[in-house]
Every structure is written in structure tokens, then in C-alpha cells.
Amino acid sequence: MSGQQPDPWADQAVRDDLTAVLPETFTAFYSLHHKAYLRYAHLQLDGRPEAEQVVEDVFVQLATMWPHVLQQPNVDGYAWAALKEEVARRLEIQGRAPALVETAAFEQIRRKTRSTFAVLESSLGLYTAIARLPERQYDVIVLHFVLGYPMRQVAVLMGVTYATVRSHVRGARRRLARDLEIDWATEKMNEED
């Protein structure tokens, strides 16, 4: 293996012993959403084991009531709400706020090779401003810009339309520009993004 380490965020398949007893629609849903849910929970909770536990609990909850979940008008939105509720519950139990500011800033530093302090200073301000966004704008910005999911995938994950995601991005960009006191010229967003 040419010195490569396994990707800790790689898509995780449902265990083979469980695929035989779980509905195919659930295992497909799990395979499609697990990685994104795990990455989102990690940004909020700042701990891989805790994020894994939250995501596992959410998928167990969804699996136990899968026929009910499938009857919902928006399965993706219903599951996204379950994830957000479980993350919020864990944070409330611990009496703390989401860890996005620290987690995302330090992840960016880890990936950058330029001056660590310059990256830290600019990242902390940006992530602090992101943390103040309204809930839907926050989710869209975290999923699209922080975690790097294309806007169409963000729409699927959140169970909203692509147009809704684009609208939240525009609103968030305006608010971030105002909060950070920067002149953020409106640029045309890639329709395929």
C-alpha cells in the first residue's frame, strides 16, 4: 500500500450481517448519507467517537421505524431533522455550544501550508460569523463550503430543493459579508455546483 493511510471519513457500508435483515431501501439510504452525517456531527461535537455514536444512534432510530420514515413526505428532511435533534440533545446534555468554530478552523489549518497564525486568525472570524447564521443558512454553509459537498448533494441531504439551497447560500453570503465588514461582490454561482 504505498504508505497511504485509510480515509477515516470513507463511506461505510452497513455490516454484512445486518444487510440480510434490514430493508434494501434503508441500507441504500445509509450508504448514501452516512459519511455526510458523520462529518457534520464531528464538526458540531469535536470528537470522532462521539460523532460516530450520535450517527449510529440516529440510524438505529431510523431503522427501527423505517416504515414510518418512508411514509414521511420528505424522507431526507425527516432524517436530517433527526440528526440535528440528536446533535442538539448531546450538546445540551453537555451544556455546550457546537464546536464548529474550533473544529473547522483547525481542520483548515491542518490542510494549509501557509502561515498557521494567519489562517487561524481569518478562520476563527469566519467560522464565528458562520456560527451566528440562522439554522438553515448555517447548515447549507457548513455542508457546502466547510465540508465541500456540491449544492445539489446538500439539497438531497437536507431534503430541500436546489433552489432553496441557492437561496440560503445567497442570504448567508450577504449576512457574512455584512458581519465581517467585507465587500463581497455577488458572483454568479455555477448552476452545476
PDB file of C-alpha atoms in Angstrom:
ATOM      1  CA  MET A   1       0.000   0.000   0.000  1.00  0.00           C
ATOM      2  CA  SER A   2       2.335   2.880  -0.984  1.00  0.00           C
ATOM      3  CA  GLY A   3       2.214   4.430   2.530  1.00  0.00           C
ATOM      4  CA  GLN A   4      -1.367   5.676   2.243  1.00  0.00           C
ATOM      5  CA  GLN A   5      -3.472   5.712   5.364  1.00  0.00           C
ATOM      6  CA  PRO A   6      -7.127   4.732   5.158  1.00  0.00           C
ATOM      7  CA  ASP A   7      -9.592   7.602   4.854  1.00  0.00           C
ATOM      8  CA  PRO A   8     -11.336   7.916   8.246  1.00  0.00           C
ATOM      9  CA  TRP A   9     -14.308   9.564   6.504  1.00  0.00           C
ATOM     10  CA  ALA A  10     -14.686   6.922   3.809  1.00  0.00           C
ATOM     11  CA  ASP A  11     -18.203   5.730   3.116  1.00  0.00           C
ATOM     12  CA  GLN A  12     -19.134   2.955   5.487  1.00  0.00           C
ATOM     13  CA  ALA A  13     -21.356   0.151   4.316  1.00  0.00           C
ATOM     14  CA  VAL A  14     -23.926  -1.499   6.543  1.00  0.00           C
ATOM     15  CA  ARG A  15     -22.423  -4.584   8.178  1.00  0.00           C
ATOM     16  CA  ASP A  16     -22.992  -7.713   6.117  1.00  0.00           C
ATOM     17  CA  ASP A  17     -24.843  -9.463   8.944  1.00  0.00           C
ATOM     18  CA  LEU A  18     -27.325  -6.584   9.105  1.00  0.00           C
ATOM     19  CA  THR A  19     -27.975  -6.191   5.382  1.00  0.00           C
ATOM     20  CA  ALA A  20     -29.815  -9.505   5.392  1.00  0.00           C
ATOM     21  CA  VAL A  21     -32.369  -8.245   7.931  1.00  0.00           C
ATOM     22  CA  LEU A  22     -32.608  -4.560   7.022  1.00  0.00           C
ATOM     23  CA  PRO A  23     -34.711  -3.348   4.104  1.00  0.00           C
ATOM     24  CA  GLU A  24     -32.727  -2.598   0.951  1.00  0.00           C
ATOM     25  CA  THR A  25     -34.108   0.930   0.934  1.00  0.00           C
ATOM     26  CA  PHE A  26     -32.640   1.523   4.395  1.00  0.00           C
ATOM     27  CA  THR A  27     -29.204   0.146   3.510  1.00  0.00           C
ATOM     28  CA  ALA A  28     -29.177   2.317   0.373  1.00  0.00           C
ATOM     29  CA  PHE A  29     -30.177   5.379   2.420  1.00  0.00           C
ATOM     30  CA  TYR A  30     -27.491   4.581   4.990  1.00  0.00           C
ATOM     31  CA  SER A  31     -24.811   4.204   2.324  1.00  0.00           C
ATOM     32  CA  LEU A  32     -25.813   7.486   0.706  1.00  0.00           C
ATOM     33  CA  HIS A  33     -25.963   9.580   3.899  1.00  0.00           C
ATOM     34  CA  HIS A  34     -23.632   8.043   6.490  1.00  0.00           C
ATOM     35  CA  LYS A  35     -20.430   9.886   5.552  1.00  0.00           C
ATOM     36  CA  ALA A  36     -22.045  13.311   5.382  1.00  0.00           C
ATOM     37  CA  TYR A  37     -23.895  12.772   8.663  1.00  0.00           C
ATOM     38  CA  LEU A  38     -20.675  11.689  10.353  1.00  0.00           C
ATOM     39  CA  ARG A  39     -18.697  14.665   9.055  1.00  0.00           C
ATOM     40  CA  TYR A  40     -21.453  17.097  10.078  1.00  0.00           C
ATOM     41  CA  ALA A  41     -21.748  15.590  13.574  1.00  0.00           C
ATOM     42  CA  HIS A  42     -17.969  15.702  14.016  1.00  0.00           C
ATOM     43  CA  LEU A  43     -17.889  19.434  13.240  1.00  0.00           C
ATOM     44  CA  GLN A  44     -20.575  20.049  15.837  1.00  0.00           C
ATOM     45  CA  LEU A  45     -19.267  17.745  18.578  1.00  0.00           C
ATOM     46  CA  ASP A  46     -15.476  17.942  18.013  1.00  0.00           C
ATOM     47  CA  GLY A  47     -14.914  14.287  18.663  1.00  0.00           C
ATOM     48  CA  ARG A  48     -14.912  11.356  16.281  1.00  0.00           C
ATOM     49  CA  PRO A  49     -16.123   8.755  18.838  1.00  0.00           C
ATOM     50  CA  GLU A  50     -18.973  10.990  19.968  1.00  0.00           C
ATOM     51  CA  ALA A  51     -19.913  11.817  16.375  1.00  0.00           C
ATOM     52  CA  GLU A  52     -19.897   8.121  15.489  1.00  0.00           C
ATOM     53  CA  GLN A  53     -22.169   7.372  18.458  1.00  0.00           C
ATOM     54  CA  VAL A  54     -24.628  10.123  17.514  1.00  0.00           C
ATOM     55  CA  VAL A  55     -24.797   8.981  13.900  1.00  0.00           C
ATOM     56  CA  GLU A  56     -25.154   5.344  14.935  1.00  0.00           C
ATOM     57  CA  ASP A  57     -27.985   6.277  17.316  1.00  0.00           C
ATOM     58  CA  VAL A  58     -29.760   8.225  14.560  1.00  0.00           C
ATOM     59  CA  PHE A  59     -29.503   5.363  12.072  1.00  0.00           C
ATOM     60  CA  VAL A  60     -30.686   2.850  14.678  1.00  0.00           C
ATOM     61  CA  GLN A  61     -33.652   5.114  15.402  1.00  0.00           C
ATOM     62  CA  LEU A  62     -34.413   5.414  11.680  1.00  0.00           C
ATOM     63  CA  ALA A  63     -34.023   1.656  11.126  1.00  0.00           C
ATOM     64  CA  THR A  64     -36.409   0.751  13.947  1.00  0.00           C
ATOM     65  CA  MET A  65     -39.112   2.931  12.462  1.00  0.00           C
ATOM     66  CA  TRP A  66     -38.190   2.682   8.773  1.00  0.00           C
ATOM     67  CA  PRO A  67     -41.747   2.005   7.506  1.00  0.00           C
ATOM     68  CA  HIS A  68     -42.870   5.185   9.310  1.00  0.00           C
ATOM     69  CA  VAL A  69     -39.896   7.116   7.900  1.00  0.00           C
ATOM     70  CA  LEU A  70     -40.789   6.034   4.365  1.00  0.00           C
ATOM     71  CA  GLN A  71     -44.318   7.399   4.840  1.00  0.00           C
ATOM     72  CA  GLN A  72     -42.973  10.892   5.502  1.00  0.00           C
ATOM     73  CA  PRO A  73     -43.452  13.405   2.669  1.00  0.00           C
ATOM     74  CA  ASN A  74     -39.700  14.130   2.758  1.00  0.00           C
ATOM     75  CA  VAL A  75     -37.551  11.195   3.942  1.00  0.00           C
ATOM     76  CA  ASP A  76     -34.280  13.119   3.571  1.00  0.00           C
ATOM     77  CA  GLY A  77     -35.629  16.103   5.502  1.00  0.00           C
ATOM     78  CA  TYR A  78     -37.059  13.849   8.210  1.00  0.00           C
ATOM     79  CA  ALA A  79     -33.728  12.038   8.664  1.00  0.00           C
ATOM     80  CA  TRP A  80     -31.773  15.325   8.621  1.00  0.00           C
ATOM     81  CA  ALA A  81     -34.036  16.671  11.357  1.00  0.00           C
ATOM     82  CA  ALA A  82     -33.418  13.504  13.410  1.00  0.00           C
ATOM     83  CA  LEU A  83     -29.649  14.018  13.102  1.00  0.00           C
ATOM     84  CA  LYS A  84     -29.876  17.685  14.077  1.00  0.00           C
ATOM     85  CA  GLU A  85     -32.108  16.864  17.062  1.00  0.00           C
ATOM     86  CA  GLU A  86     -29.683  14.222  18.330  1.00  0.00           C
ATOM     87  CA  VAL A  87     -26.668  16.539  17.937  1.00  0.00           C
ATOM     88  CA  ALA A  88     -28.554  19.309  19.769  1.00  0.00           C
ATOM     89  CA  ARG A  89     -29.590  16.881  22.515  1.00  0.00           C
ATOM     90  CA  ARG A  90     -25.986  15.763  23.066  1.00  0.00           C
ATOM     91  CA  LEU A  91     -24.751  19.346  23.174  1.00  0.00           C
ATOM     92  CA  GLU A  92     -27.498  20.286  25.635  1.00  0.00           C
ATOM     93  CA  ILE A  93     -26.628  17.355  27.913  1.00  0.00           C
ATOM     94  CA  GLN A  94     -23.015  18.506  27.901  1.00  0.00           C
ATOM     95  CA  GLY A  95     -24.023  22.134  28.380  1.00  0.00           C
ATOM     96  CA  ARG A  96     -22.005  23.407  25.467  1.00  0.00           C
ATOM     97  CA  ALA A  97     -22.346  25.065  22.087  1.00  0.00           C
ATOM     98  CA  PRO A  98     -21.490  23.469  18.742  1.00  0.00           C
ATOM     99  CA  ALA A  99     -17.736  23.146  18.228  1.00  0.00           C
ATOM    100  CA  LEU A 100     -17.772  24.349  14.610  1.00  0.00           C
ATOM    101  CA  VAL A 101     -15.591  27.393  15.191  1.00  0.00           C
ATOM    102  CA  GLU A 102     -12.705  25.435  16.663  1.00  0.00           C
ATOM    103  CA  THR A 103     -13.138  22.207  14.712  1.00  0.00           C
ATOM    104  CA  ALA A 104     -13.437  23.771  11.254  1.00  0.00           C
ATOM    105  CA  ALA A 105     -10.697  26.341  11.850  1.00  0.00           C
ATOM    106  CA  PHE A 106      -8.186  23.763  12.985  1.00  0.00           C
ATOM    107  CA  GLU A 107      -9.135  21.389  10.175  1.00  0.00           C
ATOM    108  CA  GLN A 108      -8.428  24.186   7.710  1.00  0.00           C
ATOM    109  CA  ILE A 109      -5.053  24.877   9.350  1.00  0.00           C
ATOM    110  CA  ARG A 110      -4.156  21.214   9.127  1.00  0.00           C
ATOM    111  CA  ARG A 111      -4.783  21.312   5.369  1.00  0.00           C
ATOM    112  CA  LYS A 112      -2.985  24.600   4.700  1.00  0.00           C
ATOM    113  CA  THR A 113       0.745  25.088   4.386  1.00  0.00           C
ATOM    114  CA  ARG A 114       0.875  28.874   4.571  1.00  0.00           C
ATOM    115  CA  SER A 115       1.298  30.823   7.792  1.00  0.00           C
ATOM    116  CA  THR A 116      -0.570  28.970  10.510  1.00  0.00           C
ATOM    117  CA  PHE A 117      -1.394  32.074  12.543  1.00  0.00           C
ATOM    118  CA  ALA A 118      -2.781  33.995   9.565  1.00  0.00           C
ATOM    119  CA  VAL A 119      -5.026  31.056   8.688  1.00  0.00           C
ATOM    120  CA  LEU A 120      -6.122  30.684  12.308  1.00  0.00           C
ATOM    121  CA  GLU A 121      -6.967  34.362  12.703  1.00  0.00           C
ATOM    122  CA  SER A 122      -9.005  34.604   9.489  1.00  0.00           C
ATOM    123  CA  SER A 123     -10.658  31.221  10.010  1.00  0.00           C
ATOM    124  CA  LEU A 124     -11.793  31.940  13.552  1.00  0.00           C
ATOM    125  CA  GLY A 125     -13.520  35.152  12.463  1.00  0.00           C
ATOM    126  CA  LEU A 126     -15.216  33.472   9.526  1.00  0.00           C
ATOM    127  CA  TYR A 127     -16.325  30.399  11.471  1.00  0.00           C
ATOM    128  CA  THR A 128     -17.560  32.567  14.321  1.00  0.00           C
ATOM    129  CA  ALA A 129     -19.672  34.512  11.812  1.00  0.00           C
ATOM    130  CA  ILE A 130     -20.932  31.247  10.283  1.00  0.00           C
ATOM    131  CA  ALA A 131     -21.935  30.025  13.748  1.00  0.00           C
ATOM    132  CA  ARG A 132     -24.206  33.090  14.086  1.00  0.00           C
ATOM    133  CA  LEU A 133     -26.159  32.366  10.884  1.00  0.00           C
ATOM    134  CA  PRO A 134     -29.797  31.260  11.048  1.00  0.00           C
ATOM    135  CA  GLU A 135     -30.119  27.463  11.254  1.00  0.00           C
ATOM    136  CA  ARG A 136     -30.861  26.654   7.590  1.00  0.00           C
ATOM    137  CA  GLN A 137     -28.200  29.038   6.272  1.00  0.00           C
ATOM    138  CA  TYR A 138     -25.747  27.594   8.785  1.00  0.00           C
ATOM    139  CA  ASP A 139     -26.413  24.021   7.641  1.00  0.00           C
ATOM    140  CA  VAL A 140     -26.069  24.929   3.955  1.00  0.00           C
ATOM    141  CA  ILE A 141     -22.819  26.835   4.502  1.00  0.00           C
ATOM    142  CA  VAL A 142     -21.334  24.080   6.670  1.00  0.00           C
ATOM    143  CA  LEU A 143     -22.271  21.313   4.236  1.00  0.00           C
ATOM    144  CA  HIS A 144     -21.284  23.200   1.070  1.00  0.00           C
ATOM    145  CA  PHE A 145     -18.347  25.436   1.960  1.00  0.00           C
ATOM    146  CA  VAL A 146     -16.878  23.829   5.081  1.00  0.00           C
ATOM    147  CA  LEU A 147     -17.405  20.146   4.226  1.00  0.00           C
ATOM    148  CA  GLY A 148     -17.264  20.655   0.452  1.00  0.00           C
ATOM    149  CA  TYR A 149     -20.455  18.927  -0.693  1.00  0.00           C
ATOM    150  CA  PRO A 150     -21.894  20.149  -4.013  1.00  0.00           C
ATOM    151  CA  MET A 151     -25.063  22.209  -3.630  1.00  0.00           C
ATOM    152  CA  ARG A 152     -27.176  19.525  -5.306  1.00  0.00           C
ATOM    153  CA  GLN A 153     -25.980  16.976  -2.739  1.00  0.00           C
ATOM    154  CA  VAL A 154     -26.638  19.465   0.074  1.00  0.00           C
ATOM    155  CA  ALA A 155     -30.212  19.726  -1.190  1.00  0.00           C
ATOM    156  CA  VAL A 156     -30.581  15.937  -1.084  1.00  0.00           C
ATOM    157  CA  LEU A 157     -29.000  15.628   2.365  1.00  0.00           C
ATOM    158  CA  MET A 158     -31.251  18.300   3.849  1.00  0.00           C
ATOM    159  CA  GLY A 159     -34.341  17.237   1.931  1.00  0.00           C
ATOM    160  CA  VAL A 160     -34.843  20.643   0.314  1.00  0.00           C
ATOM    161  CA  THR A 161     -34.793  21.873  -3.268  1.00  0.00           C
ATOM    162  CA  TYR A 162     -31.680  23.029  -5.074  1.00  0.00           C
ATOM    163  CA  ALA A 163     -33.260  26.477  -5.381  1.00  0.00           C
ATOM    164  CA  THR A 164     -33.692  26.594  -1.606  1.00  0.00           C
ATOM    165  CA  VAL A 165     -30.009  25.782  -1.115  1.00  0.00           C
ATOM    166  CA  ARG A 166     -29.002  28.515  -3.588  1.00  0.00           C
ATOM    167  CA  SER A 167     -31.256  30.978  -1.781  1.00  0.00           C
ATOM    168  CA  HIS A 168     -29.722  30.104   1.589  1.00  0.00           C
ATOM    169  CA  VAL A 169     -26.218  30.468   0.145  1.00  0.00           C
ATOM    170  CA  ARG A 170     -27.030  33.931  -1.216  1.00  0.00           C
ATOM    171  CA  GLY A 171     -28.606  35.034   2.057  1.00  0.00           C
ATOM    172  CA  ALA A 172     -25.728  33.652   4.104  1.00  0.00           C
ATOM    173  CA  ARG A 173     -23.129  35.310   1.881  1.00  0.00           C
ATOM    174  CA  ARG A 174     -24.851  38.683   2.262  1.00  0.00           C
ATOM    175  CA  ARG A 175     -25.053  38.277   6.022  1.00  0.00           C
ATOM    176  CA  LEU A 176     -21.447  37.073   6.327  1.00  0.00           C
ATOM    177  CA  ALA A 177     -20.227  39.985   4.197  1.00  0.00           C
ATOM    178  CA  ARG A 178     -22.102  42.401   6.451  1.00  0.00           C
ATOM    179  CA  ASP A 179     -20.923  40.729   9.690  1.00  0.00           C
ATOM    180  CA  LEU A 180     -17.307  40.513   8.526  1.00  0.00           C
ATOM    181  CA  GLU A 181     -17.459  44.024   7.024  1.00  0.00           C
ATOM    182  CA  ILE A 182     -16.202  42.952   3.639  1.00  0.00           C
ATOM    183  CA  ASP A 183     -17.295  43.939   0.158  1.00  0.00           C
ATOM    184  CA  TRP A 184     -18.347  40.580  -1.204  1.00  0.00           C
ATOM    185  CA  ALA A 185     -19.320  41.199  -4.804  1.00  0.00           C
ATOM    186  CA  THR A 186     -22.145  38.967  -5.864  1.00  0.00           C
ATOM    187  CA  GLU A 187     -20.690  36.408  -8.220  1.00  0.00           C
ATOM    188  CA  LYS A 188     -22.639  34.092 -10.450  1.00  0.00           C
ATOM    189  CA  MET A 189     -22.856  30.633  -8.884  1.00  0.00           C
ATOM    190  CA  ASN A 190     -22.187  27.632 -11.035  1.00  0.00           C
ATOM    191  CA  GLU A 191     -25.543  26.035 -11.881  1.00  0.00           C
ATOM    192  CA  GLU A 192     -23.981  22.561 -11.737  1.00  0.00           C
ATOM    193  CA  ASP A 193     -22.345  23.127  -8.337  1.00  0.00           C
TER     194      ASP A 193
END
